[in-house]
Tab-separated table of C-alpha atoms in Angstrom:
chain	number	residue	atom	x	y	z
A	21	UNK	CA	124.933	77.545	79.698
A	22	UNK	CA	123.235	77.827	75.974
A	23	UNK	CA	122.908	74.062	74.636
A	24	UNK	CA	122.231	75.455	71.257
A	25	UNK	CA	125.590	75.533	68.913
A	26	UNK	CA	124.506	78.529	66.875
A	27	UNK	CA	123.504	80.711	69.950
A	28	UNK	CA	126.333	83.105	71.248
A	29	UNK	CA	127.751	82.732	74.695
A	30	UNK	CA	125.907	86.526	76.344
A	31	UNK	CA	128.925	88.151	78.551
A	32	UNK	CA	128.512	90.978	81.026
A	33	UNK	CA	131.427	93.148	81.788
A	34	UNK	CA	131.523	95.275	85.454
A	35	UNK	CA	133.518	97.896	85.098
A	36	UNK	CA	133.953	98.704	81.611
A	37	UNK	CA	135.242	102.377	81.722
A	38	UNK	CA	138.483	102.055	82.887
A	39	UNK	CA	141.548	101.037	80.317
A	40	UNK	CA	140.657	97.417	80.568
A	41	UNK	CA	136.968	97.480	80.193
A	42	UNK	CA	136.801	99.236	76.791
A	43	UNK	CA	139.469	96.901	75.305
A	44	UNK	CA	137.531	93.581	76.796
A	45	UNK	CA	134.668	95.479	74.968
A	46	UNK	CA	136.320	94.871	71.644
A	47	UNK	CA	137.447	91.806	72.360
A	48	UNK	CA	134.045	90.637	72.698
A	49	UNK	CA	132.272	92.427	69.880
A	50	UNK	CA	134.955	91.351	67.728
A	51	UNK	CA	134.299	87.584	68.408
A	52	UNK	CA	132.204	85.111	66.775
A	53	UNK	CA	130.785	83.236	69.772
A	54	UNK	CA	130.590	85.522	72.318
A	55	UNK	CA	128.059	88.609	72.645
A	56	UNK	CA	128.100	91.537	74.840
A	57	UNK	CA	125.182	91.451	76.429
A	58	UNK	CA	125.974	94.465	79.231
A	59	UNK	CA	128.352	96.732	79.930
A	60	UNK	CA	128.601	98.416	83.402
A	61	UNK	CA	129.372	101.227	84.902
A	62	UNK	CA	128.284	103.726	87.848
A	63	UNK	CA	129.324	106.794	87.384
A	64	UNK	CA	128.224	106.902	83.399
A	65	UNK	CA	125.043	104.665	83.856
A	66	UNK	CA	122.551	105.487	80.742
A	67	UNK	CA	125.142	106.406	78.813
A	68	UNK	CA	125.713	104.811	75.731
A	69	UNK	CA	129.066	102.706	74.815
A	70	UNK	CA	129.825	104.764	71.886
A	71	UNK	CA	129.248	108.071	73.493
A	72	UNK	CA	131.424	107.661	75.893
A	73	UNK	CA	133.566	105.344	73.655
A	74	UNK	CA	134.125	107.215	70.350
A	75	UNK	CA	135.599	104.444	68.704
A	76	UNK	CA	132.570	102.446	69.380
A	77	UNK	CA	130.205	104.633	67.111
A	78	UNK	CA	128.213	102.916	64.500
A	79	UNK	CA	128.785	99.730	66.024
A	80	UNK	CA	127.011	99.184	69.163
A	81	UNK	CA	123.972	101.031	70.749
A	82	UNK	CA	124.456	99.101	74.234
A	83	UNK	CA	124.039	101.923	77.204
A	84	UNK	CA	126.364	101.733	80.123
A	85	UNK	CA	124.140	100.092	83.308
A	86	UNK	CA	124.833	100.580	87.399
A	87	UNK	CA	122.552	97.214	87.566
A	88	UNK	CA	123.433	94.876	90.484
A	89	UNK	CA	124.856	91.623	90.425
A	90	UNK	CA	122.451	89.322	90.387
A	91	UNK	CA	120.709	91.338	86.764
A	92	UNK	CA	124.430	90.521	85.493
A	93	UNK	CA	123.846	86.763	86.475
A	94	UNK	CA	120.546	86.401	85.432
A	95	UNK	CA	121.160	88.195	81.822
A	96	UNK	CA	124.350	86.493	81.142
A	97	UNK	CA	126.004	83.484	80.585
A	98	UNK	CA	129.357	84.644	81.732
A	99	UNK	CA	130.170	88.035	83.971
A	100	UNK	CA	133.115	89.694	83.933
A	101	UNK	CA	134.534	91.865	87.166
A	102	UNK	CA	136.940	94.814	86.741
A	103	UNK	CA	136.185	96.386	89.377
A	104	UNK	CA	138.428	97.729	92.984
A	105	UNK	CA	139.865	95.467	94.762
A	106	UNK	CA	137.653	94.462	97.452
A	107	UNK	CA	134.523	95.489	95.370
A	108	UNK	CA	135.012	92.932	92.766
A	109	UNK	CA	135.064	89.961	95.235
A	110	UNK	CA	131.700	91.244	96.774
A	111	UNK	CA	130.204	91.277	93.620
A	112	UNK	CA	131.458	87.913	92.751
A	113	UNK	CA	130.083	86.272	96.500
A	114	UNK	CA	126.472	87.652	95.125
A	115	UNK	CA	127.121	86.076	92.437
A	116	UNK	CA	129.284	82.583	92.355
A	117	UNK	CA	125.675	80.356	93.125
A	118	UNK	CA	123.854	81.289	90.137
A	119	UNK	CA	124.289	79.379	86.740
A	120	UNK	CA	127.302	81.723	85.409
A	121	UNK	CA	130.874	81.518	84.575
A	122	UNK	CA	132.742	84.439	86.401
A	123	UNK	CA	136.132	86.141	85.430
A	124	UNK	CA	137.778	88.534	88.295
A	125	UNK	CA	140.020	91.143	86.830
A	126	UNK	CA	141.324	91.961	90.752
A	127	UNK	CA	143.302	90.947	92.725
A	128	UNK	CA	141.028	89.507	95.165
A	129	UNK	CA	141.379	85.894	94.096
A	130	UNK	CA	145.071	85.539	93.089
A	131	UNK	CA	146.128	84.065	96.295
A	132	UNK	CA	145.212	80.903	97.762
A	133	UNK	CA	145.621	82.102	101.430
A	134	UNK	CA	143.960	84.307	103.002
A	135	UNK	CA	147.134	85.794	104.750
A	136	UNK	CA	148.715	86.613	101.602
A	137	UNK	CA	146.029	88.336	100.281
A	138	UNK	CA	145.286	90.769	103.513
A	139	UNK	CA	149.177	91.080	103.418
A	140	UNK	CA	149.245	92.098	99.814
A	141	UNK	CA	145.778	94.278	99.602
A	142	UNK	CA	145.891	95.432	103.367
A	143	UNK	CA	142.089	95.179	102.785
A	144	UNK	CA	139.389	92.431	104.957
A	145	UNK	CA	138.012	89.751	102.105
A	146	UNK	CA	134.550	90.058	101.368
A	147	UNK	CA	134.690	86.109	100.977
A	148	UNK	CA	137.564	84.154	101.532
A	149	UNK	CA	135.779	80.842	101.300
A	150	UNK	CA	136.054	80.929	97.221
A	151	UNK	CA	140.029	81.560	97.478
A	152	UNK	CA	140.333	78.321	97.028
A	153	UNK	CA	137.945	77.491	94.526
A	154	UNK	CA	139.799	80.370	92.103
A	155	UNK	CA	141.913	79.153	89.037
A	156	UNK	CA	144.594	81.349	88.215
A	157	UNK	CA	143.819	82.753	84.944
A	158	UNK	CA	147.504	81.699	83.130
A	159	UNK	CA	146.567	79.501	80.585
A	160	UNK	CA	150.252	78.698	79.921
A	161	UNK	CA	150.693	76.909	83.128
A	162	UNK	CA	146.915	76.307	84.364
A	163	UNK	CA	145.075	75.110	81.139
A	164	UNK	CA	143.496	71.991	82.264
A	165	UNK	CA	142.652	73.844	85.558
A	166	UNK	CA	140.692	76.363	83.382
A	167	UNK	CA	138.839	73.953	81.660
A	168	UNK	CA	136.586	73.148	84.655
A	169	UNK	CA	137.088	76.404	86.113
A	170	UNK	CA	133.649	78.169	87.624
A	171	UNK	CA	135.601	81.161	89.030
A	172	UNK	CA	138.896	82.641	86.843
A	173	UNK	CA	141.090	84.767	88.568
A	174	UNK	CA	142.908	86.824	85.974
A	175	UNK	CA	146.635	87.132	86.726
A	176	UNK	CA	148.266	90.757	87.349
A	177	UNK	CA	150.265	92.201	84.296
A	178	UNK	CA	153.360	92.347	86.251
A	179	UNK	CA	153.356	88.484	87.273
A	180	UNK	CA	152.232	87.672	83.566
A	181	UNK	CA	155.188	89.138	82.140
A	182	UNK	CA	157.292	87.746	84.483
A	183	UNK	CA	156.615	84.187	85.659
A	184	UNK	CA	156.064	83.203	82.194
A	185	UNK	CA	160.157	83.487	81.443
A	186	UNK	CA	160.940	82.433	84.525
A	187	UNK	CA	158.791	78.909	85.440
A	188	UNK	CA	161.003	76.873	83.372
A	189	UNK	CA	163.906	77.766	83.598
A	190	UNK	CA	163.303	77.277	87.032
A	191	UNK	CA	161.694	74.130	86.692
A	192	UNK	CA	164.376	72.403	84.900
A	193	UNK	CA	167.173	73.491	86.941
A	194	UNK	CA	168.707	76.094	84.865
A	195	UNK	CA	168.803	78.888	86.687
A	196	UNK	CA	169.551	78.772	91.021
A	197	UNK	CA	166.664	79.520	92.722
A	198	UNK	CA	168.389	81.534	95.746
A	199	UNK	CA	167.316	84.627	94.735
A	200	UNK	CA	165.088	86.568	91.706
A	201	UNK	CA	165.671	90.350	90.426
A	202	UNK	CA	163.050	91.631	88.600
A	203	UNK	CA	163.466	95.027	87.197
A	204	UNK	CA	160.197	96.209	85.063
A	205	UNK	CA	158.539	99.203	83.459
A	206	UNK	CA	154.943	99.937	82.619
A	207	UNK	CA	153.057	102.333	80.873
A	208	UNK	CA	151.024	104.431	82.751
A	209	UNK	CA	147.689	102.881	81.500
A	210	UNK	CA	148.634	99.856	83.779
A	211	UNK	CA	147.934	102.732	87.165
A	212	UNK	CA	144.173	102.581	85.823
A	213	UNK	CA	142.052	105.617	84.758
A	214	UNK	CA	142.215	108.245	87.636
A	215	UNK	CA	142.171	111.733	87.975
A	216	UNK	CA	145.806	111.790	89.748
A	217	UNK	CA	148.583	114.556	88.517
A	218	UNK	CA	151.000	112.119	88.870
A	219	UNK	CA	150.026	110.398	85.689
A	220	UNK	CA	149.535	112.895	83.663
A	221	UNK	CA	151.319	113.932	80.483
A	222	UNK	CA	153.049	117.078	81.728
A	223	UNK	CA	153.924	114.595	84.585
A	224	UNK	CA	154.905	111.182	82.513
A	225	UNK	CA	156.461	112.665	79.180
A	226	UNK	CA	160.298	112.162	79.027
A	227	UNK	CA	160.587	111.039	82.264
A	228	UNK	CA	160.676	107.342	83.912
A	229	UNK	CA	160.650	106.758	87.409
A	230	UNK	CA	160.414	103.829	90.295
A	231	UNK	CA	157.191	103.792	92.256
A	232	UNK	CA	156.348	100.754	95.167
A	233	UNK	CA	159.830	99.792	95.816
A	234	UNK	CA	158.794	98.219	99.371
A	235	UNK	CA	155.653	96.519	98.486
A	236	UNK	CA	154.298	96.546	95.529
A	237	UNK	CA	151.616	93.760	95.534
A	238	UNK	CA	152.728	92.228	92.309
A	239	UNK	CA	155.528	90.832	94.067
A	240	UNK	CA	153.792	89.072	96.822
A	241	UNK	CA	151.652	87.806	93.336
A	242	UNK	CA	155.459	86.590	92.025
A	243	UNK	CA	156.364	84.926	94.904
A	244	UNK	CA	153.418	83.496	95.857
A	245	UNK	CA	152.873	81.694	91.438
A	246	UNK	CA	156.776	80.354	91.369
A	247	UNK	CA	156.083	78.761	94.755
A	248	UNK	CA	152.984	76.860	93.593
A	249	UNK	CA	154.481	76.461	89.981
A	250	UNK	CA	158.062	75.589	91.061
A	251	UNK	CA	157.274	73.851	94.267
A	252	UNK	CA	159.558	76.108	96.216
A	253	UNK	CA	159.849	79.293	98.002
A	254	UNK	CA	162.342	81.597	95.654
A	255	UNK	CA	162.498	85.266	97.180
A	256	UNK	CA	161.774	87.310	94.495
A	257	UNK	CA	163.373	91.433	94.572
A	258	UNK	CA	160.628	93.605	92.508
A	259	UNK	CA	160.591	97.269	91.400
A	260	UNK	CA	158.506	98.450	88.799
A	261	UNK	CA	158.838	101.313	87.227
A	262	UNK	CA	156.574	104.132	85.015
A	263	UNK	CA	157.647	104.691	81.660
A	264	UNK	CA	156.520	107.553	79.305
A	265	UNK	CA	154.313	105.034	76.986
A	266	UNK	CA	150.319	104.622	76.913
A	267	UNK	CA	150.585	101.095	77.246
A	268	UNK	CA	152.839	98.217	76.905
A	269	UNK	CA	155.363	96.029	79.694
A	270	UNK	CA	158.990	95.486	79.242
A	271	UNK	CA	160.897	93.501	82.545
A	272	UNK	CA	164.315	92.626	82.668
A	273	UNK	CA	165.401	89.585	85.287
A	274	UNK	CA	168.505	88.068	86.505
A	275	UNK	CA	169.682	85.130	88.536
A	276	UNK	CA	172.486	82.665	88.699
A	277	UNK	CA	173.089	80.304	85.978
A	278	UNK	CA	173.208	77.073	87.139
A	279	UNK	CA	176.682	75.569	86.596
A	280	UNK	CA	177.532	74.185	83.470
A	281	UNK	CA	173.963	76.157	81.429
A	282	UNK	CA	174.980	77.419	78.265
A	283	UNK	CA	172.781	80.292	76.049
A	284	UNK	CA	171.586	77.112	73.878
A	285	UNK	CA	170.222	75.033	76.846
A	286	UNK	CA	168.034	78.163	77.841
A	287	UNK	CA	166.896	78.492	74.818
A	288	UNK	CA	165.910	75.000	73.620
A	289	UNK	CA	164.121	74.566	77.235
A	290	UNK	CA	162.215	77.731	76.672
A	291	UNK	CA	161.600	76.360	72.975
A	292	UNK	CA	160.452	73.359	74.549
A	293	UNK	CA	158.002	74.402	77.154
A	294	UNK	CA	156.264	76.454	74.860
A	295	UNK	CA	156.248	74.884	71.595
A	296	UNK	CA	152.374	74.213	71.611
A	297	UNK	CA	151.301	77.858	72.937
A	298	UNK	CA	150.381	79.977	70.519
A	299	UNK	CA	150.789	83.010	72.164
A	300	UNK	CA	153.968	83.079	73.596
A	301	UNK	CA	156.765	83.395	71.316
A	302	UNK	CA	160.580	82.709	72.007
A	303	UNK	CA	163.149	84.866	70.544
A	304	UNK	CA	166.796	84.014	70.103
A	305	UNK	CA	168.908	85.781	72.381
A	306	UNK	CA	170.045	87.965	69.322
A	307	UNK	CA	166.254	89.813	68.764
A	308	UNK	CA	165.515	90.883	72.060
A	309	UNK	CA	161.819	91.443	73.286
A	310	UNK	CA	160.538	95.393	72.830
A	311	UNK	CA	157.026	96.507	73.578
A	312	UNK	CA	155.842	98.633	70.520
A	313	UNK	CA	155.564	95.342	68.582
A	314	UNK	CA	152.778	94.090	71.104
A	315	UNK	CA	150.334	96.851	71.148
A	316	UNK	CA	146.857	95.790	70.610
A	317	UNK	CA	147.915	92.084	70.795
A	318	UNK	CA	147.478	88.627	73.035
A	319	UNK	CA	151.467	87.945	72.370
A	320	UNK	CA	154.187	87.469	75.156
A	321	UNK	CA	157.540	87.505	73.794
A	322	UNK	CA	160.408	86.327	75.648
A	323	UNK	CA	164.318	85.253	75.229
A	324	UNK	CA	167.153	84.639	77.632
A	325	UNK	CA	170.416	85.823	77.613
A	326	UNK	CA	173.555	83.564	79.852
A	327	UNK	CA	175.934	86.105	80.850
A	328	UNK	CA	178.902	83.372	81.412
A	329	UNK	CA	181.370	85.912	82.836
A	330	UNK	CA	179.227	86.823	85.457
A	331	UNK	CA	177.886	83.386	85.426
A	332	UNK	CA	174.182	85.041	85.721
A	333	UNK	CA	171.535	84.689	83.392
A	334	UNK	CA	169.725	88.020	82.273
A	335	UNK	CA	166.225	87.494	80.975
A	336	UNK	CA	164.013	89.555	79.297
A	337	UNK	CA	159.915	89.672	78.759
A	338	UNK	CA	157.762	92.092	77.058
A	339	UNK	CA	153.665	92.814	76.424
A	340	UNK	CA	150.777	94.588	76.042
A	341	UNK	CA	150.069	95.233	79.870
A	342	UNK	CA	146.091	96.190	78.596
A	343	UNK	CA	146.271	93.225	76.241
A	344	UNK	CA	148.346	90.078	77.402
A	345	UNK	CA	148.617	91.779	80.934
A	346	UNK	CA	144.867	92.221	81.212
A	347	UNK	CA	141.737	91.915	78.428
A	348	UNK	CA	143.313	89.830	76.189
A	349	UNK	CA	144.163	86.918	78.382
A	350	UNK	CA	140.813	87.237	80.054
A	351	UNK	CA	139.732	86.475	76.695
A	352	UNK	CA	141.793	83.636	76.122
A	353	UNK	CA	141.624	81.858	79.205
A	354	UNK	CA	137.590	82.068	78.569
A	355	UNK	CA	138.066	80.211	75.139
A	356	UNK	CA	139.895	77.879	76.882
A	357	UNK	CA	137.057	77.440	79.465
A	358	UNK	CA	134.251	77.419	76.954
A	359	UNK	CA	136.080	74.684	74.606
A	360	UNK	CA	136.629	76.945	71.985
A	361	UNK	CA	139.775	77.549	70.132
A	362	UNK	CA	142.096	79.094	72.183
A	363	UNK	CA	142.783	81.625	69.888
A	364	UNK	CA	139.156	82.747	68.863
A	365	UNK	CA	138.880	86.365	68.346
A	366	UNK	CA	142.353	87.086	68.934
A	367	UNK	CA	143.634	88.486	65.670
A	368	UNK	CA	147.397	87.475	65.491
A	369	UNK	CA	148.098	90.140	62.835
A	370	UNK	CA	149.763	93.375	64.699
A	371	UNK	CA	149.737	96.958	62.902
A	372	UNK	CA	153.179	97.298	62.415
A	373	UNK	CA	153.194	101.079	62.527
């Protein structure tokens, strides 16, 4: 790593044509330690950034690169995969000995066992030695873990949105723990960029519909963080859904109150646990969490809700599944990791139309 204070940390991103990679692009322009120092791609390799990025015109003259591994880890200080599943973790095996901090947007390092991952992925790991060595890229719940981290393992948007109401409330005791229903709803951006009918507009606008009811790998990804976090096995019941919106994350949960929790006593732990995080903001159960507010932003907002009649407690989360769900919170667990401020180049300020 650079000794010198005035020298900018040089980050490579793989992958940075999909609907994460321009975004992390931004992210990293935008802020005043870090530098983009490549930007890769293999199907637009020698093209530039801004010309196949409009918005990037004027303001960079980096060209897209199909360079290998080990030029990312020589060239950079920090390299950042976003690539498939399976593809990333190869890249990262070529390149975890070399002096270089490395951030996986896949899911090939969210578990810890190897079984859960060949479960979830239904794909062989390309090295399942470093599952272990992986830190879970939540800073909410894994900050100190981040600060030594060598390999960051950035968390899906699905379990972001959701573990970060539920841990604890679960932790304290204020909600049962015999069973979890999480009912959520993504914008199609969150499928990734492919050429599939089934995202398109004529497909997507006015309509909303269920898709992985079975198996959807984000719940293995649930189950697998609130048993580490909670220190108990909680069966979780997923189903995401597509809704007719570019981007954003909305989930709605329920479980049993535990006897005797009032609305007040969710909301003062919740208040609690995350009185020192600066993005993740509590609302009272009266202002409920909505996505449009989010867009472009490193915010989770959150609230619970105790349904005494039913004695069940309905929760509700909402983000920016590109943002908080993805770039964003690569961007801020990396702060976190390179001692900076933990919100450094995050602009708080939303557009608010």
């Amino acid at each position: 790593m650079r000794e010198e204070a005035e020298q900018k940390i040089k980050v490579g991103g793989a992958g940075a044509t999909g609907y994460v990679g321009p975004g992390r692009c931004r992210l990293i322009m935008k802020h005043p330690k870090l530098s983009l120092q490549m930007a890769g791609s293999r199907r637009y390799a020698e093209t530039g950034l801004a010309d196949y990025h409009p918005a990037f015109r004027g303001l960079t003259d980096l060209v897209l690169s199909d360079a290998p591994p080990e030029a990312f880890a020589e060239a950079c200080d920090v390299v950042i995969t976003a690539l498939p599943h399976g593809v990333s973790g190869a890249w990262v095996k070529k390149m975890y000995k070399e002096d270089v901090i490395l951030l996986d947007h896949s899911g090939d390092f969210r578990f810890r066992e190897l079984a859960d991952y060949e479960a979830a992925y239904k794909l062989e790991h390309p090295c399942p030695e470093l599952l272990e060595e992986a830190v879970y890229g939540l800073p909410e719940q894994y900050r100190e873990e981040l600060k030594r981290a060598k390999l960051i393992a950035n968390p899906g948007c699905y379990p972001t949105c959701s573990l970060t109401v539920l841990v604890p409330l679960i932790r304290e005791g204020l909600i049962r723990s015999e069973r979890v229903i999480v009912d959520a709803y993504s914008g199609t951006s969150g499928a990734g960029r492919k050429a599939d009918p089934v995202y398109g507009f004529s497909e997507m606008s006015e309509n909303l519909k269920p898709y992985g009811v079975r198996s959807h790998r984000h719940q293995a990804e649930i189950k697998d963080q609130l048993a580490r976090l909670c220190t108990k096995e909680i069966p979780v019941v997923f189903t995401p859904h597509l809704a007719p919106l570019r981007r954003g994350m909305l989930a709605s949960i329920y479980a049993d109150l535990a006897p005797g929790v009032t609305q007040d006593d969710l909301l003062t732990v919740l208040n609690t646990y995350y009185k020192d995080d600066p993005f993740v903001r509590v609302l009272p159960g009266t202002l409920l969490p909505q996505t449009r507010p989010l867009i472009g932003q490193n915010f989770v907002d959150i609230t619970a809700v105790a349904d005494e009649a039913t004695s069940t407690v309905k929760l509700f989360s909402a983000l920016d599944n590109l943002g908080k769900g993805a770039a964003s919170q690569a961007i801020q667990s990396l702060n976190i990791r390179l001692g900076f401020a933990e919100t450094e180049g995050l602009d708080p300020l939303p557009e608010v139309i």
